[in-house]
């Protein structure tokens, strides 16, 4: 990103004008028309090639200049002090789980492996395999996501993949047999079958820890416990669902293999995730950055600065992406992949390539609005961390919660409710999975908006509910026809939902009307994962018999369930 600069002799500072930075939050910004070539960051497939809006009065940043040489040891000392203070902040924020919490998670994974091993041998017996094969057959559990990368917090869930052999099917053996085995365990609660997601999975709590468990079926008779998911032998002839289920594990493994320093990577990623959550740019369903996006972005910086300190790496993270020439994709340096000749991603505003394949990119829901918000926060982070000699520097400023009530005068209130808490989880998960269409509709009729990912609860409302407050672009005077937007979005969310639909209401509210209990600027708020079922408890259930053992019931399913993925009974 280019910038103009000039000297200001009165205060001996360098004045920097990042002319192609778009700050749509500025209440007093005057907008002028420029060609997109001067920006170099706008995707021509999503925005009109004729003109875009940029502020005529861009923000000004001051960089101190010195008329005397500084001892390099001073910079080293400042760098070390900042790194130590950041480590202390991580400790104070509870970003690193305790030894007891780590032991609990390890025990949960070990128990899951034992259950899965018993499950696959039961399935092998149902298939009437020879006793020798039953004794040798094996399935396993592999972790990925934040837990697999070692950057989980004390309240984080665990993403775990169940890998089974070719004779264990998803529809019958995973969603029925394994489900019923898990449901019978006293440690397991709140188990759901999430079958309409891009990656079908079971979601449940094991000893109080939330587990996401998708399934992948490999074309082998036995899956070794230390299976190499990057080995082409295990990836041959995979169905599309198994391939998608494996992508998270494969991406994790590639990232870990390509890092110059794992400990520094983990520390930086913990800090960046905290920053993203506090500043409202974390959450793929809302069009922001997800865990895998941030992991690859951080790994890219770690590769380019292998000897950098914690402070240096965090500062370089913001410097790198504040001026990144999007839509040029971010990709890790991998000697095993070709350096050129792969297709680029042109559909995404911020393409990030998965490290396990030259042809795969991270799934993204980023829109114009969220793209601008992310860019704004990258530049704010760079402006906060760029001056090593700043005497009043404080890491807490970087992690300040985004001031929604100060930035926006109007909000779209998204109110979701259901008759009970269990149905609310299903309903909220389903609606959130379709939020991107609502964001695009608001952009179409209103311009830019800020879909705050935090979930709030109105203490004055007794029914189970969740509330979202999305900021509307400042300076817009036209009235928003929220009734038409609501009608259009209701058609979208009612199409295909299998459970008991809850209620959804859209309202435009002023900042002055916000309930004090919402605490939009506190950084606190409830966050829940998408979680919905295909089962209506009022529907009759029928037994499922084994295809290989006459009169042997393997479980129960909803009488009106999808024939491809029948409900597992709860």
Coordinates of C-alpha atoms in Angstrom, one line a residue:
X1 CA 0.0 0.0 0.0
X2 CA 1.4 3.4 -1.0
X3 CA 1.4 6.4 1.2
X4 CA 2.3 10.1 0.9
X5 CA 4.6 11.6 3.5
X6 CA 5.9 15.1 4.3
X7 CA 8.0 16.7 7.1
X8 CA 6.5 18.9 9.7
X9 CA 9.3 21.0 11.1
X10 CA 7.2 22.4 14.0
X11 CA 6.9 19.1 15.9
X12 CA 9.7 17.2 14.2
X13 CA 7.3 14.4 13.2
X14 CA 6.8 12.5 9.9
X15 CA 3.2 12.8 8.7
X16 CA 2.0 9.7 6.9
X17 CA -1.1 9.7 4.7
X18 CA -2.2 6.2 3.7
X19 CA -4.3 7.5 0.9
X20 CA -5.9 4.2 -0.1
X21 CA -7.1 3.3 3.4
X22 CA -10.9 3.3 3.7
X23 CA -12.3 4.2 7.2
X24 CA -16.0 4.0 6.8
X25 CA -16.5 4.4 10.6
X26 CA -15.5 8.0 10.6
X27 CA -18.5 10.1 11.4
X28 CA -17.1 13.2 9.6
X29 CA -15.5 11.5 6.6
X30 CA -16.0 13.3 3.2
X31 CA -16.1 10.8 0.4
X32 CA -14.7 11.4 -3.1
X33 CA -14.7 9.2 -6.2
X34 CA -11.5 7.6 -7.4
X35 CA -10.7 4.7 -9.8
X36 CA -10.2 1.3 -8.2
X37 CA -6.7 1.1 -9.7
X38 CA -5.5 3.6 -7.1
X39 CA -6.7 1.2 -4.4
X40 CA -5.3 -2.0 -5.7
X41 CA -7.4 -4.0 -3.1
X42 CA -10.9 -4.1 -4.5
X43 CA -12.2 -7.3 -6.1
X44 CA -13.5 -6.4 -9.5
X45 CA -16.0 -9.3 -9.4
X46 CA -17.9 -7.9 -6.4
X47 CA -17.6 -4.1 -6.8
X48 CA -18.4 -1.9 -9.8
X49 CA -15.2 -1.3 -11.8
X50 CA -16.2 2.3 -12.5
X51 CA -15.8 3.9 -9.1
X52 CA -15.5 3.3 -5.4
X53 CA -15.6 5.6 -2.4
X54 CA -12.6 6.7 -0.3
X55 CA -12.3 9.4 2.3
X56 CA -10.9 12.8 1.1
X57 CA -9.6 13.4 4.7
X58 CA -7.7 10.2 5.5
X59 CA -6.4 9.6 9.1
X60 CA -3.0 11.0 9.9
X61 CA -0.4 9.0 11.8
X62 CA 2.6 10.4 13.5
X63 CA 5.9 8.7 13.5
X64 CA 8.7 10.2 15.7
X65 CA 12.0 11.0 14.0
X66 CA 15.3 11.4 15.8
X67 CA 18.2 13.8 15.1
X68 CA 20.7 11.6 17.0
X69 CA 21.8 8.0 16.6
X70 CA 20.3 5.4 19.0
X71 CA 22.2 2.5 20.5
X72 CA 20.8 -0.8 19.0
X73 CA 20.9 -2.2 22.5
X74 CA 18.2 0.3 23.5
X75 CA 15.9 -1.2 20.8
X76 CA 16.7 -4.7 22.0
X77 CA 15.8 -3.8 25.5
X78 CA 12.6 -2.1 24.5
X79 CA 11.7 -5.1 22.4
X80 CA 12.3 -7.6 25.2
X81 CA 10.3 -5.5 27.7
X82 CA 7.4 -5.4 25.3
X83 CA 7.6 -9.1 24.7
X84 CA 7.6 -9.8 28.5
X85 CA 4.7 -7.4 29.1
X86 CA 2.7 -9.2 26.3
X87 CA 3.4 -12.6 28.0
X88 CA 2.1 -11.1 31.3
X89 CA -1.0 -9.9 29.6
X90 CA -1.6 -13.3 28.1
X91 CA -1.3 -14.8 31.6
X92 CA -3.7 -12.2 33.1
X93 CA -6.3 -12.8 30.4
X94 CA -6.2 -16.6 31.1
X95 CA -5.2 -17.4 27.5
X96 CA -3.1 -20.4 28.5
X97 CA -5.0 -23.2 30.3
X98 CA -3.8 -24.7 33.5
X99 CA -2.0 -28.0 33.9
X100 CA -5.2 -29.5 35.4
X101 CA -7.3 -28.3 32.4
X102 CA -4.7 -29.8 30.0
X103 CA -4.8 -33.1 31.8
X104 CA -8.6 -33.1 31.6
X105 CA -8.6 -32.6 27.8
X106 CA -6.0 -35.3 27.3
X107 CA -8.1 -37.7 29.3
X108 CA -11.2 -36.9 27.2
X109 CA -9.3 -37.5 24.0
X110 CA -8.0 -40.9 25.3
X111 CA -11.5 -41.9 26.4
X112 CA -12.9 -41.0 22.9
X113 CA -10.2 -43.1 21.3
X114 CA -11.2 -46.1 23.4
X115 CA -14.9 -45.6 22.6
X116 CA -14.1 -45.3 18.8
X117 CA -11.9 -48.5 19.0
X118 CA -14.8 -50.4 20.6
X119 CA -17.2 -48.9 18.0
X120 CA -15.2 -50.0 15.0
X121 CA -14.8 -53.6 16.3
X122 CA -18.6 -53.7 16.9
X123 CA -19.2 -52.6 13.3
X124 CA -16.7 -55.1 12.0
X125 CA -18.6 -57.8 14.0
X126 CA -21.9 -56.7 12.5
X127 CA -20.3 -56.9 9.0
X128 CA -19.4 -60.6 9.9
X129 CA -15.7 -60.0 9.2
X130 CA -13.4 -62.9 10.2
X131 CA -12.2 -62.9 13.8
X132 CA -8.7 -62.2 12.7
X133 CA -9.7 -59.0 10.9
X134 CA -11.9 -57.9 13.8
X135 CA -8.9 -58.2 16.1
X136 CA -6.7 -56.2 13.7
X137 CA -9.2 -53.5 12.7
X138 CA -8.7 -50.1 14.1
X139 CA -10.1 -46.5 14.0
X140 CA -8.7 -43.4 15.6
X141 CA -9.3 -39.8 16.7
X142 CA -7.2 -36.9 15.4
X143 CA -7.5 -33.4 16.9
X144 CA -7.2 -30.2 14.9
X145 CA -8.3 -26.6 15.1
X146 CA -7.1 -24.5 18.1
X147 CA -6.6 -27.6 20.2
X148 CA -4.6 -29.4 17.5
X149 CA -2.4 -26.3 17.2
X150 CA -2.0 -25.9 20.9
X151 CA -3.6 -22.4 21.1
X152 CA -6.8 -23.3 22.9
X153 CA -8.0 -21.5 26.0
X154 CA -9.5 -22.8 29.2
X155 CA -13.0 -22.6 27.8
X156 CA -12.2 -23.7 24.2
X157 CA -13.9 -26.7 22.6
X158 CA -12.1 -29.5 20.9
X159 CA -12.2 -30.2 17.2
X160 CA -11.7 -33.9 16.8
X161 CA -11.9 -36.1 13.6
X162 CA -13.1 -39.7 13.7
X163 CA -11.2 -41.7 11.1
X164 CA -12.8 -45.1 10.3
X165 CA -12.2 -47.9 7.8
X166 CA -14.1 -48.4 4.5
X167 CA -16.7 -50.7 5.9
X168 CA -17.9 -48.2 8.6
X169 CA -20.5 -45.9 6.9
X170 CA -21.4 -42.4 8.0
X171 CA -25.2 -42.7 7.8
X172 CA -25.6 -46.0 9.7
X173 CA -22.5 -46.7 11.7
X174 CA -21.3 -43.2 12.6
X175 CA -24.7 -41.3 13.1
X176 CA -26.5 -44.3 14.6
X177 CA -24.1 -46.9 16.2
X178 CA -21.4 -44.5 17.5
X179 CA -24.0 -41.9 18.5
X180 CA -25.9 -44.4 20.6
X181 CA -22.6 -45.6 22.2
X182 CA -21.7 -42.0 23.1
X183 CA -25.2 -41.2 24.3
X184 CA -25.1 -44.2 26.7
X185 CA -22.0 -42.9 28.4
X186 CA -22.5 -40.9 31.7
X187 CA -19.8 -38.4 30.7
X188 CA -21.6 -37.4 27.5
X189 CA -24.4 -34.8 27.4
X190 CA -26.2 -32.5 25.0
X191 CA -25.4 -34.7 22.0
X192 CA -26.7 -33.4 18.6
X193 CA -26.3 -34.6 15.1
X194 CA -25.4 -31.7 12.8
X195 CA -26.1 -33.2 9.3
X196 CA -26.9 -30.1 7.2
X197 CA -23.5 -28.5 7.7
X198 CA -20.9 -28.5 4.9
X199 CA -19.0 -31.0 7.2
X200 CA -21.6 -33.2 8.9
X201 CA -20.7 -33.9 12.5
X202 CA -21.8 -34.8 16.0
X203 CA -21.6 -32.2 18.7
X204 CA -21.7 -33.1 22.4
X205 CA -20.1 -32.4 25.8
X206 CA -17.7 -34.9 27.2
X207 CA -17.0 -34.3 30.9
X208 CA -18.2 -30.7 30.3
X209 CA -15.9 -30.0 27.3
X210 CA -17.7 -29.3 24.0
X211 CA -16.6 -31.7 21.2
X212 CA -17.1 -31.3 17.5
X213 CA -16.7 -34.7 15.9
X214 CA -16.9 -35.1 12.1
X215 CA -16.2 -38.4 10.3
X216 CA -14.0 -39.5 7.4
X217 CA -14.0 -42.9 5.9
X218 CA -10.7 -44.2 4.5
X219 CA -10.3 -46.9 1.9
X220 CA -8.5 -49.3 4.3
X221 CA -9.5 -52.1 6.5
X222 CA -7.8 -50.7 9.5
X223 CA -6.8 -47.1 10.3
X224 CA -3.5 -46.9 12.3
X225 CA -3.5 -44.6 15.4
X226 CA -0.6 -42.5 14.0
X227 CA -2.1 -42.4 10.5
X228 CA -0.4 -39.9 8.2
X229 CA -3.2 -37.8 6.7
X230 CA -0.8 -36.3 4.1
X231 CA 0.1 -39.7 2.7
X232 CA -1.6 -40.1 -0.7
X233 CA -2.2 -43.8 0.1
X234 CA -4.8 -42.8 2.7
X235 CA -6.3 -40.1 0.5
X236 CA -7.2 -42.2 -2.5
X237 CA -10.8 -42.4 -3.8
X238 CA -12.2 -40.3 -0.9
X239 CA -15.7 -39.2 -1.1
X240 CA -16.3 -35.4 -1.0
X241 CA -17.6 -35.4 2.6
X242 CA -14.6 -37.3 3.9
X243 CA -12.3 -35.0 2.0
X244 CA -13.8 -31.9 3.5
X245 CA -13.7 -33.5 7.0
X246 CA -10.0 -34.2 6.5
X247 CA -9.1 -30.7 5.4
X248 CA -8.8 -29.2 8.9
X249 CA -6.5 -32.0 10.1
X250 CA -4.4 -31.8 7.0
X251 CA -4.1 -28.0 7.2
X252 CA -3.1 -28.2 10.9
X253 CA -0.4 -30.8 10.2
X254 CA 1.0 -28.8 7.3
X255 CA 1.1 -25.6 9.3
X256 CA 3.0 -27.3 12.2
X257 CA 5.5 -28.8 9.8
X258 CA 6.3 -25.5 8.1
X259 CA 6.8 -23.4 11.3
X260 CA 10.3 -22.3 12.3
X261 CA 9.4 -21.9 16.0
X262 CA 6.2 -23.6 17.3
X263 CA 6.2 -21.8 20.7
X264 CA 6.4 -18.3 19.2
X265 CA 3.7 -19.2 16.7
X266 CA 1.4 -20.3 19.5
X267 CA 2.0 -17.2 21.5
X268 CA 1.4 -14.9 18.6
X269 CA -1.7 -16.7 17.5
X270 CA -3.2 -16.6 21.0
X271 CA -2.6 -12.8 21.0
X272 CA -4.1 -12.3 17.5
X273 CA -7.2 -14.4 18.3
X274 CA -7.8 -12.2 21.4
X275 CA -7.3 -9.1 19.3
X276 CA -9.7 -10.4 16.6
X277 CA -12.4 -11.2 19.2
X278 CA -12.1 -7.9 21.1
X279 CA -12.2 -5.9 17.9
X280 CA -15.1 -7.8 16.4
X281 CA -13.4 -9.4 13.4
X282 CA -13.5 -13.1 14.5
X283 CA -16.1 -15.4 13.2
X284 CA -16.4 -17.0 9.7
X285 CA -20.3 -17.1 9.9
X286 CA -20.4 -13.3 10.2
X287 CA -18.0 -12.8 7.3
X288 CA -14.9 -12.3 9.4
X289 CA -11.7 -14.3 10.0
X290 CA -12.0 -17.9 11.3
X291 CA -9.4 -19.9 13.3
X292 CA -7.8 -21.4 10.2
X293 CA -7.5 -18.0 8.5
X294 CA -5.7 -16.5 11.5
X295 CA -3.5 -19.5 11.9
X296 CA -2.2 -19.3 8.3
X297 CA -1.8 -15.5 8.4
X298 CA 0.3 -15.8 11.6
X299 CA 2.3 -18.7 10.2
X300 CA 3.1 -16.7 7.1
X301 CA 4.6 -13.9 9.3
X302 CA 6.5 -16.4 11.4
X303 CA 8.0 -17.9 8.3
X304 CA 9.2 -14.5 7.1
X305 CA 10.6 -13.5 10.5
X306 CA 12.0 -16.8 11.9
X307 CA 14.2 -15.0 14.5
X308 CA 11.7 -12.4 15.6
X309 CA 10.7 -11.9 19.2
X310 CA 7.1 -12.0 20.3
X311 CA 6.8 -8.3 20.1
X312 CA 8.4 -8.1 16.7
X313 CA 6.2 -10.9 15.3
X314 CA 2.9 -9.2 16.5
X315 CA 4.1 -5.8 15.1
X316 CA 5.0 -7.4 11.8
X317 CA 1.7 -9.2 11.6
X318 CA -0.2 -5.9 11.5
X319 CA 2.4 -4.3 9.3
X320 CA 2.2 -7.1 6.8
X321 CA -1.6 -7.2 6.5
X322 CA -2.2 -3.5 6.8
X323 CA -0.5 -3.1 3.5
X324 CA -1.2 -6.5 1.9
X325 CA -2.2 -6.0 -1.8
X326 CA -5.5 -8.0 -1.6
X327 CA -6.7 -10.0 -3.5
X328 CA -3.2 -11.4 -3.8
X329 CA -3.5 -14.6 -1.9
X330 CA -1.6 -15.3 1.3
X331 CA 0.2 -18.7 1.2
X332 CA 2.8 -20.4 3.2
X333 CA 6.2 -21.3 1.8
X334 CA 6.2 -25.0 1.2
X335 CA 9.1 -26.7 -0.6
X336 CA 6.8 -29.7 -1.3
X337 CA 4.3 -27.6 -3.4
X338 CA 5.0 -26.1 -6.8
X339 CA 6.0 -22.4 -6.7
X340 CA 3.9 -21.5 -9.6
X341 CA 1.3 -22.9 -12.0
X342 CA -1.6 -23.2 -9.6
X343 CA -4.9 -21.4 -10.1
X344 CA -5.5 -18.2 -8.1
X345 CA -8.6 -17.6 -6.1
X346 CA -10.6 -14.7 -7.6
X347 CA -14.0 -15.1 -5.8
X348 CA -12.7 -14.0 -2.4
X349 CA -11.8 -10.5 -1.3
X350 CA -9.1 -11.9 1.0
X351 CA -8.0 -15.3 -0.4
X352 CA -5.9 -17.5 1.9
X353 CA -4.5 -20.7 0.5
X354 CA -4.7 -23.9 2.5
X355 CA -1.1 -25.2 3.0
X356 CA -1.9 -28.8 2.1
X357 CA -2.8 -28.2 -1.5
X358 CA -2.0 -25.7 -4.3
X359 CA -5.6 -25.7 -5.4
X360 CA -7.5 -25.3 -2.1
X361 CA -8.4 -22.1 -0.4
X362 CA -9.9 -21.4 3.0
X363 CA -13.7 -21.1 2.9
X364 CA -14.6 -17.5 3.4
X365 CA -17.8 -15.5 3.9
X366 CA -16.1 -12.1 3.7
X367 CA -18.2 -9.4 2.1
X368 CA -17.4 -5.7 1.3
X369 CA -18.4 -4.6 4.7
X370 CA -16.4 -7.1 6.7
X371 CA -13.5 -6.7 4.3
X372 CA -13.3 -3.0 5.1
X373 CA -13.7 -3.7 8.8
X374 CA -10.8 -6.2 8.8
X375 CA -8.6 -3.8 6.8
X376 CA -9.4 -1.0 9.2
X377 CA -8.4 -3.1 12.2
X378 CA -5.2 -4.3 10.6
X379 CA -4.2 -0.7 10.0
X380 CA -5.2 0.3 13.6
X381 CA -3.1 -2.5 14.9
X382 CA -0.1 -1.4 12.8
X383 CA -0.5 2.2 14.0
X384 CA -0.6 0.9 17.6
X385 CA 2.5 -1.3 17.5
X386 CA 4.7 0.4 14.9
X387 CA 6.6 2.8 17.2
X388 CA 9.0 0.8 19.4
X389 CA 10.2 3.9 21.3
X390 CA 6.8 5.2 22.2
X391 CA 7.0 5.9 26.0
X392 CA 3.3 5.5 26.8
X393 CA 2.9 2.3 24.9
X394 CA 0.4 -0.2 26.5
X395 CA -0.7 -3.5 25.0
X396 CA -4.2 -3.0 26.5
X397 CA -4.9 -0.4 23.9
X398 CA -4.4 -2.9 21.1
X399 CA -7.0 -5.2 22.8
X400 CA -9.6 -2.6 23.6
X401 CA -13.1 -3.8 22.8
X402 CA -14.5 -2.2 19.6
X403 CA -16.6 0.8 20.6
X404 CA -19.8 0.0 18.7
X405 CA -22.0 2.4 20.5
X406 CA -19.6 5.3 19.7
X407 CA -19.0 4.4 16.1
X408 CA -22.6 3.8 15.1
X409 CA -25.8 5.8 15.6
X410 CA -28.1 3.1 14.2
X411 CA -28.1 -0.7 14.5
X412 CA -30.0 -3.6 13.0
X413 CA -31.2 -5.7 15.9
X414 CA -31.5 -9.4 15.0
X415 CA -33.7 -11.1 17.6
X416 CA -33.9 -14.9 17.7
X417 CA -36.0 -16.8 20.1
X418 CA -37.5 -20.3 20.6
X419 CA -39.8 -22.1 23.1
X420 CA -36.9 -23.7 25.0
X421 CA -33.1 -23.5 25.3
X422 CA -32.5 -26.7 23.3
X423 CA -34.5 -25.6 20.3
X424 CA -32.9 -22.1 20.6
X425 CA -29.5 -23.7 20.0
X426 CA -30.7 -25.4 16.9
X427 CA -32.5 -22.3 15.6
X428 CA -29.6 -19.9 16.2
X429 CA -27.1 -22.3 14.6
X430 CA -29.3 -22.6 11.5
X431 CA -29.9 -18.9 11.1
X432 CA -26.2 -18.0 11.7
X433 CA -25.2 -20.4 8.9
X434 CA -27.2 -18.2 6.6
X435 CA -26.1 -14.8 7.9
X436 CA -24.0 -14.1 4.8
X437 CA -27.2 -13.6 2.7
X438 CA -28.5 -11.1 5.2
X439 CA -25.3 -9.2 5.2
X440 CA -25.3 -9.0 1.4
X441 CA -28.9 -7.8 1.4
X442 CA -28.1 -5.1 3.9
X443 CA -25.2 -4.0 1.8
X444 CA -27.5 -3.9 -1.2
X445 CA -30.1 -1.6 0.4
X446 CA -28.0 0.3 3.0
X447 CA -24.3 0.3 2.0
X448 CA -21.8 -1.0 4.5
X449 CA -22.6 -2.6 7.8
X450 CA -20.7 -4.1 10.7
X451 CA -22.2 -7.5 11.7
X452 CA -21.0 -7.6 15.3
X453 CA -20.4 -11.4 16.0
X454 CA -21.1 -11.2 19.8
X455 CA -24.4 -12.7 21.0
X456 CA -26.3 -10.7 23.7
X457 CA -29.2 -11.5 26.0
X458 CA -31.8 -9.0 27.1
X459 CA -32.3 -9.5 30.8
X460 CA -35.8 -8.1 30.6
X461 CA -37.0 -10.9 28.3
X462 CA -37.9 -14.3 29.9
X463 CA -38.2 -16.5 26.8
X464 CA -35.0 -18.2 25.5
X465 CA -33.4 -15.8 23.0
X466 CA -30.2 -14.4 21.5
X467 CA -29.8 -10.8 20.2
X468 CA -27.3 -9.4 17.7
X469 CA -26.6 -5.7 17.1
X470 CA -25.1 -4.9 13.7
X471 CA -23.9 -1.3 13.1
X472 CA -25.2 0.5 10.1
X473 CA -23.0 2.8 8.0
X474 CA -22.6 6.3 9.5
X475 CA -23.8 9.2 7.4
X476 CA -26.6 7.4 5.6
X477 CA -29.8 9.4 5.7
X478 CA -32.0 7.2 3.6
X479 CA -34.6 5.1 5.5
X480 CA -33.9 1.4 5.5
X481 CA -36.9 -0.8 4.6
X482 CA -36.2 -3.4 7.2
X483 CA -39.5 -5.1 6.6
X484 CA -38.6 -6.0 3.1
X485 CA -35.2 -7.2 4.2
X486 CA -36.8 -9.4 7.0
X487 CA -39.3 -10.9 4.6
X488 CA -36.5 -11.8 2.1
X489 CA -34.3 -13.3 4.8
X490 CA -37.2 -15.3 6.4
X491 CA -37.7 -17.1 3.0
X492 CA -34.0 -18.1 3.1
X493 CA -33.9 -19.5 6.6
X494 CA -37.2 -21.4 6.4
X495 CA -36.1 -23.2 3.3
X496 CA -34.7 -26.6 4.4
X497 CA -34.9 -26.3 8.2
X498 CA -35.9 -29.7 9.6
X499 CA -36.5 -28.9 13.2
X500 CA -39.0 -26.7 15.0
X501 CA -38.4 -23.1 13.7
X502 CA -38.2 -20.4 16.2
X503 CA -38.9 -16.7 15.8
X504 CA -36.8 -14.1 14.1
X505 CA -37.3 -10.3 14.1
X506 CA -35.3 -7.5 12.5
X507 CA -35.5 -4.0 13.9
X508 CA -33.6 -0.8 13.3
X509 CA -32.7 0.8 16.6
X510 CA -30.9 3.9 17.6
X511 CA -27.8 3.7 19.8
X512 CA -29.7 5.6 22.5
X513 CA -32.3 2.8 22.6
X514 CA -29.8 0.1 23.3
X515 CA -30.3 -1.7 26.6
X516 CA -27.5 -1.1 29.1
X517 CA -27.4 -4.9 29.7
X518 CA -26.2 -5.3 26.1
X519 CA -22.8 -3.8 27.0
X520 CA -21.8 -3.5 23.3
X521 CA -18.4 -2.0 24.1
X522 CA -17.3 -4.3 26.9
X523 CA -15.9 -7.1 24.8
X524 CA -18.1 -9.5 26.8
X525 CA -21.0 -11.5 25.5
X526 CA -22.1 -14.9 24.9
X527 CA -20.7 -16.9 22.0
X528 CA -22.2 -20.2 20.9
X529 CA -21.5 -22.5 18.0
X530 CA -23.9 -23.5 15.3
X531 CA -25.8 -26.5 16.6
X532 CA -29.0 -27.9 15.1
X533 CA -30.6 -31.3 14.8
X534 CA -32.9 -33.0 12.4
X535 CA -35.0 -34.6 15.1
X536 CA -38.4 -33.5 16.4
X537 CA -39.0 -35.3 19.7
X538 CA -42.7 -35.4 19.0
X539 CA -42.2 -37.5 15.9
X540 CA -42.2 -41.3 16.1
X541 CA -38.9 -43.2 16.1
X542 CA -38.3 -46.5 14.4
X543 CA -35.6 -49.1 15.0
X544 CA -32.8 -49.5 12.6
X545 CA -31.7 -53.1 11.9
X546 CA -28.2 -54.1 10.8
X547 CA -27.9 -54.9 7.1
X548 CA -25.6 -57.8 8.0
X549 CA -27.2 -59.3 11.1
X550 CA -30.9 -60.3 10.9
X551 CA -33.0 -58.9 13.8
X552 CA -30.1 -57.0 15.2
X553 CA -31.1 -53.4 16.2
X554 CA -28.2 -50.9 15.9
X555 CA -30.3 -47.9 17.1
X556 CA -33.3 -45.7 16.5
X557 CA -34.0 -43.0 13.9
X558 CA -36.7 -40.4 13.2
X559 CA -39.5 -41.9 11.2
X560 CA -39.3 -38.9 8.8
X561 CA -35.6 -38.4 8.7
X562 CA -33.4 -37.9 5.6
X563 CA -32.7 -41.3 4.1
X564 CA -29.1 -40.3 3.5
X565 CA -28.3 -39.2 7.0
X566 CA -31.1 -40.6 9.3
X567 CA -31.3 -39.0 12.7
X568 CA -29.6 -40.8 15.4
X569 CA -32.2 -40.3 18.0
X570 CA -31.3 -37.1 19.8

